[in-house]
XYZ file of C-alpha atoms in Angstrom:
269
model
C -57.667 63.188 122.081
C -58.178 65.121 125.454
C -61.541 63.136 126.512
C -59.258 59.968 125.492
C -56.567 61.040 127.977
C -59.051 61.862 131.117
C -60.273 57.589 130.979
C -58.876 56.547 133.640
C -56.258 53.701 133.216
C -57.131 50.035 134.499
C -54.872 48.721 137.216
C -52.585 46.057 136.506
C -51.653 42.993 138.583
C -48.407 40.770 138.446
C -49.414 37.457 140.132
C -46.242 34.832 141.694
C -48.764 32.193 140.961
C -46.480 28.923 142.452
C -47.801 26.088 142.750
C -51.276 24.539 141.121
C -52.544 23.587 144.268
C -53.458 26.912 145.340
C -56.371 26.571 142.884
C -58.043 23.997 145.894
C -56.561 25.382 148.775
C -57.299 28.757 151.221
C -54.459 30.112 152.145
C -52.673 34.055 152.750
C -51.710 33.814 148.965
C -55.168 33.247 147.763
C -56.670 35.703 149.653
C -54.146 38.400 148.593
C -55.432 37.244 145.008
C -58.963 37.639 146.131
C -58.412 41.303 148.197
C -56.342 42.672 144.717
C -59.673 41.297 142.624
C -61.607 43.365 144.817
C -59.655 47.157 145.044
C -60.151 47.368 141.241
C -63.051 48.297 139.207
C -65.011 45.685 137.348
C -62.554 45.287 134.225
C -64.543 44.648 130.982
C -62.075 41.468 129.902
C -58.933 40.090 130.841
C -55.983 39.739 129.046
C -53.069 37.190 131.170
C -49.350 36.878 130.177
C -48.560 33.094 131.712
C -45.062 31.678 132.498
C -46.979 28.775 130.931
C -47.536 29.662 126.971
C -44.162 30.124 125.106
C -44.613 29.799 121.275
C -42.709 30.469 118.297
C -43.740 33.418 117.466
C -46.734 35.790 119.231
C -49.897 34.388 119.657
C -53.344 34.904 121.338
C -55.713 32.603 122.225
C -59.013 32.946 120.167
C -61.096 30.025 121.573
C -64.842 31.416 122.284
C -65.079 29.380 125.168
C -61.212 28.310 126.166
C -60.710 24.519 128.072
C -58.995 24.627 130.978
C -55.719 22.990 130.683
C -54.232 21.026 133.610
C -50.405 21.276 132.044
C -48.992 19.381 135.581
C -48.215 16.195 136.819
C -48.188 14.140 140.082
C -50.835 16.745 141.772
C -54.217 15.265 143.159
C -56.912 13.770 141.257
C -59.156 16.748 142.601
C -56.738 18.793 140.689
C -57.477 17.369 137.781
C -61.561 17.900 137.896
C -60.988 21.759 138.268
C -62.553 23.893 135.450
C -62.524 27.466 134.913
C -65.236 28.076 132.594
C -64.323 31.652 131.097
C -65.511 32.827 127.722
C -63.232 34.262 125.118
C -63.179 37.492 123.504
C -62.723 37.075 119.823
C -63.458 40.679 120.178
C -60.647 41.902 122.675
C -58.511 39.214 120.179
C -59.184 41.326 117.190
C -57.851 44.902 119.019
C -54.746 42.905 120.019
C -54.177 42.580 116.261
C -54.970 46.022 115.499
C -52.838 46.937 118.124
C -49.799 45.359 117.966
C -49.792 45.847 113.799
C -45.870 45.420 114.327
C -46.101 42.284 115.087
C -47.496 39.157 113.671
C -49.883 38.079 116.047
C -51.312 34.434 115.802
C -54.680 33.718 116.614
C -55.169 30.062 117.921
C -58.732 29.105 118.361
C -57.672 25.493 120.201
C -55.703 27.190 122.546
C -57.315 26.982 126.073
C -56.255 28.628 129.496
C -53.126 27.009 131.071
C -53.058 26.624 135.247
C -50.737 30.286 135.090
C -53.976 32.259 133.646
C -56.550 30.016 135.304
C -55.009 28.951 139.063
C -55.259 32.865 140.309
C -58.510 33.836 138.074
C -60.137 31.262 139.766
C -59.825 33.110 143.114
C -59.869 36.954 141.945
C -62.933 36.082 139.500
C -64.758 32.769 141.101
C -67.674 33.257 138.749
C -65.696 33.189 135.735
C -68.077 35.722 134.097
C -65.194 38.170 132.904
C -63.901 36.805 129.406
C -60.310 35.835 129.322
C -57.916 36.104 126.215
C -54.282 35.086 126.703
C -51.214 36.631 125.087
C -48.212 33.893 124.556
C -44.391 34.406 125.631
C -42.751 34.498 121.787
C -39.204 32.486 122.519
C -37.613 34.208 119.991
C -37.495 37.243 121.234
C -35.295 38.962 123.888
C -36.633 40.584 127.172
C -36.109 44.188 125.707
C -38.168 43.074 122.520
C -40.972 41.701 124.853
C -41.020 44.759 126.881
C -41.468 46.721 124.087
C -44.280 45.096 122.915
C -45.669 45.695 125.819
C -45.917 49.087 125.906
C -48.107 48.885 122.792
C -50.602 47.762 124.900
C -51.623 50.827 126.856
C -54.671 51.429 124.671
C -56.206 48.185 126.816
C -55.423 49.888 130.195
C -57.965 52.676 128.942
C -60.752 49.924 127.848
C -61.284 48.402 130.902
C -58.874 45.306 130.332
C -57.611 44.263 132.937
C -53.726 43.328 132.303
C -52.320 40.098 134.109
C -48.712 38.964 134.280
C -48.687 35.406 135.531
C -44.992 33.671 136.733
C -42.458 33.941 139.582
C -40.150 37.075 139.906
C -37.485 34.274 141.300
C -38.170 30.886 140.207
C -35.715 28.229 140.420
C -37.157 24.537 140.940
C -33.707 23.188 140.506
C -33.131 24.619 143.846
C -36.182 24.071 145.678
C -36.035 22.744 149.407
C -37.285 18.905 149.167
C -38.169 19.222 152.464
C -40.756 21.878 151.260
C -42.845 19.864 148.661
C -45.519 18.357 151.823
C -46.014 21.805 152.297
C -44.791 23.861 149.307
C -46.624 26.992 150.493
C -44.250 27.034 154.073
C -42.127 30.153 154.113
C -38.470 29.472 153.517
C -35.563 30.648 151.041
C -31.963 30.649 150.232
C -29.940 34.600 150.809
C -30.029 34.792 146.992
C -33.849 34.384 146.520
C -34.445 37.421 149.617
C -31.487 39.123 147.851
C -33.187 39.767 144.502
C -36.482 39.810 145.309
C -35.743 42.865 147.525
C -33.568 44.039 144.373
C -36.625 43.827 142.238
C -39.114 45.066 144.252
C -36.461 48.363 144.797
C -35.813 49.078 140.945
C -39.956 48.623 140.301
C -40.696 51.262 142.944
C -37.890 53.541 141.901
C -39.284 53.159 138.038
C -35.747 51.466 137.323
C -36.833 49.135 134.447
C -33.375 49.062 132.587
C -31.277 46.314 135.426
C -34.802 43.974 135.421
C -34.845 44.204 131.399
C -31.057 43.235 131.771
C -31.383 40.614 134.019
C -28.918 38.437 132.817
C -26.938 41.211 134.193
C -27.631 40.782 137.805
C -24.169 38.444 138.551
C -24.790 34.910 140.415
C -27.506 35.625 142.382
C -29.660 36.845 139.314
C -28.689 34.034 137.699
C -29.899 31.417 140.175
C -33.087 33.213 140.566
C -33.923 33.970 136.915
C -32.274 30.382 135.557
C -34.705 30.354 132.432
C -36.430 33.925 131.862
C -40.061 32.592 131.126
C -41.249 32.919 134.719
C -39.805 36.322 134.743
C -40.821 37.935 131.448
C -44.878 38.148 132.132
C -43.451 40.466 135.225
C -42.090 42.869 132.641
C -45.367 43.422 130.633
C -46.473 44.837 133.249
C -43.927 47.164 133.909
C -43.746 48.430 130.553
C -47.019 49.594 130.748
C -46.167 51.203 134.489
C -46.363 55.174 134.877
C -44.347 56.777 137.010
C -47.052 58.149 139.101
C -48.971 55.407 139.917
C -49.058 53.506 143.027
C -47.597 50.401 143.517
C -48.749 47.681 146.012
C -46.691 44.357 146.650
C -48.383 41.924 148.249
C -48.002 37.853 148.923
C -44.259 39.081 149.596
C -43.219 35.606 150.702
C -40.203 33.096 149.257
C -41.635 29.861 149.609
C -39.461 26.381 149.158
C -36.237 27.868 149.683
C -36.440 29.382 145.744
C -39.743 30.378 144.838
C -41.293 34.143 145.300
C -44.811 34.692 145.609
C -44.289 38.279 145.761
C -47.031 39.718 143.597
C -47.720 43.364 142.429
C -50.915 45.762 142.280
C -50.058 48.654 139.513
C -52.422 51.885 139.880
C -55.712 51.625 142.466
């Protein structure tokens, strides 16, 4: 048990992922993807929580070598050609099972990577030689229930895997700027969206989970930027598995088209 507790924990990384086209452009949020790839070891797989799988039910995607799945519309046809050619790990699938022997954990062996997993792996991991196993968003359960599967999953931080939580801490395309979509990436937002994505990024560095678990809590604000919690959940993965020593790095800090935040966060160096 001692020698178990001296291997060192993997980093984690919660990724605002936006929009799809940052999978064929350069721009500052790519290569704040790219510079977070780089300040962490080499992790042996990669395990992504995506805005972009909800499921009745928890399941993990057990495809040996996953499609890439271009779940958009009205994007260009370039878009469309993109592949991410990651392998599976029916291996990392089966200790997800074994871990998480609480909960009845799926495997789906069609299920390929959707743009939340693939968009930013594309830029961290351009070679697409680090396997990739995804981890679905069960709709049935409340945000305390998924944060509490979460922490289940610390035996992963200590195997190399590489946790990723994939969505928008404020995410509300109802109120996007129109004006924005010719340039979706162009720095802009509404007093709510700064308002609680300073409030988050507070009560993460102060290790106070319990309001962002809550966050239908939060009053009006917190309500226009968390309207439906799936964009919001994969954030709390990662903070269930957060200890209260390690360092914390935001970076991307940006609201984008009035109501989107790009704000991302590096967990442990």
């Amino acid at each position: 048990m001692e020698s178990e507790e001296r291997v060192p924990l993997m980093p984690m990384i919660f990724v605002g992922h936006g929009s799809p086209t940052n999978a064929i452009e350069e721009n500052e949020f790519t290569r704040g993807w790219r510079k977070a790839a780089l300040s962490i070891p080499r992790p042996t797989a990669i395990l992504c929580i995506s805005a972009h799988w909800e499921t009745v039910g928890t399941r993990v995607s057990a495809a040996e070598k996953p499609h890439t799945i271009h779940d958009f519309g009205g994007f260009a046809k370039e878009l469309y050609e993109v592949s991410y050619p990651a392998k599976g790990s029916l291996e990392l699938v089966k200790n997800i099972r074994t871990i998480l022997t609480k909960t009845m954990v799926i495997p789906e062996p069609q299920q390929g990577l959707d743009h939340g997993c693939w968009v930013p792996l594309m830029k961290m991991f351009p070679e697409a030689d680090i396997p990739v196993v995804q981890l679905s968003l069960d709709i049935g359960s409340k945000p305390a229930k998924h944060y509490e599967l979460a922490k289940r999953l610390e035996p992963l931080r200590r195997q190399g895997v590489l946790i990723i939580g994939s969505g928008n801490m404020v995410h509300n395309l109802r109120k996007i700027n129109i004006s924005s979509f010719d340039n979706i990436n162009l720095p802009s937002g509404y007093d709510w969206a700064f308002e609680m994505n300073d409030l988050f990024k507070e009560k993460i560095l102060s290790y106070d989970h319990e309001p962002l678990i809550h966050f239908e809590n939060l009053g009006k604000s917190g309500r226009y930027a968390i309207p439906s919690p799936e964009h919001f959940l994969p954030l709390l993965y990662i903070l269930a598995l957060q200890q209260e020593d390690e360092a914390i790095d935001f970076f991307n800090d940006v609201i984008v088209a009035g109501s989107l935040s790009m704000t991302s966060v590096l967990v442990g160096k």
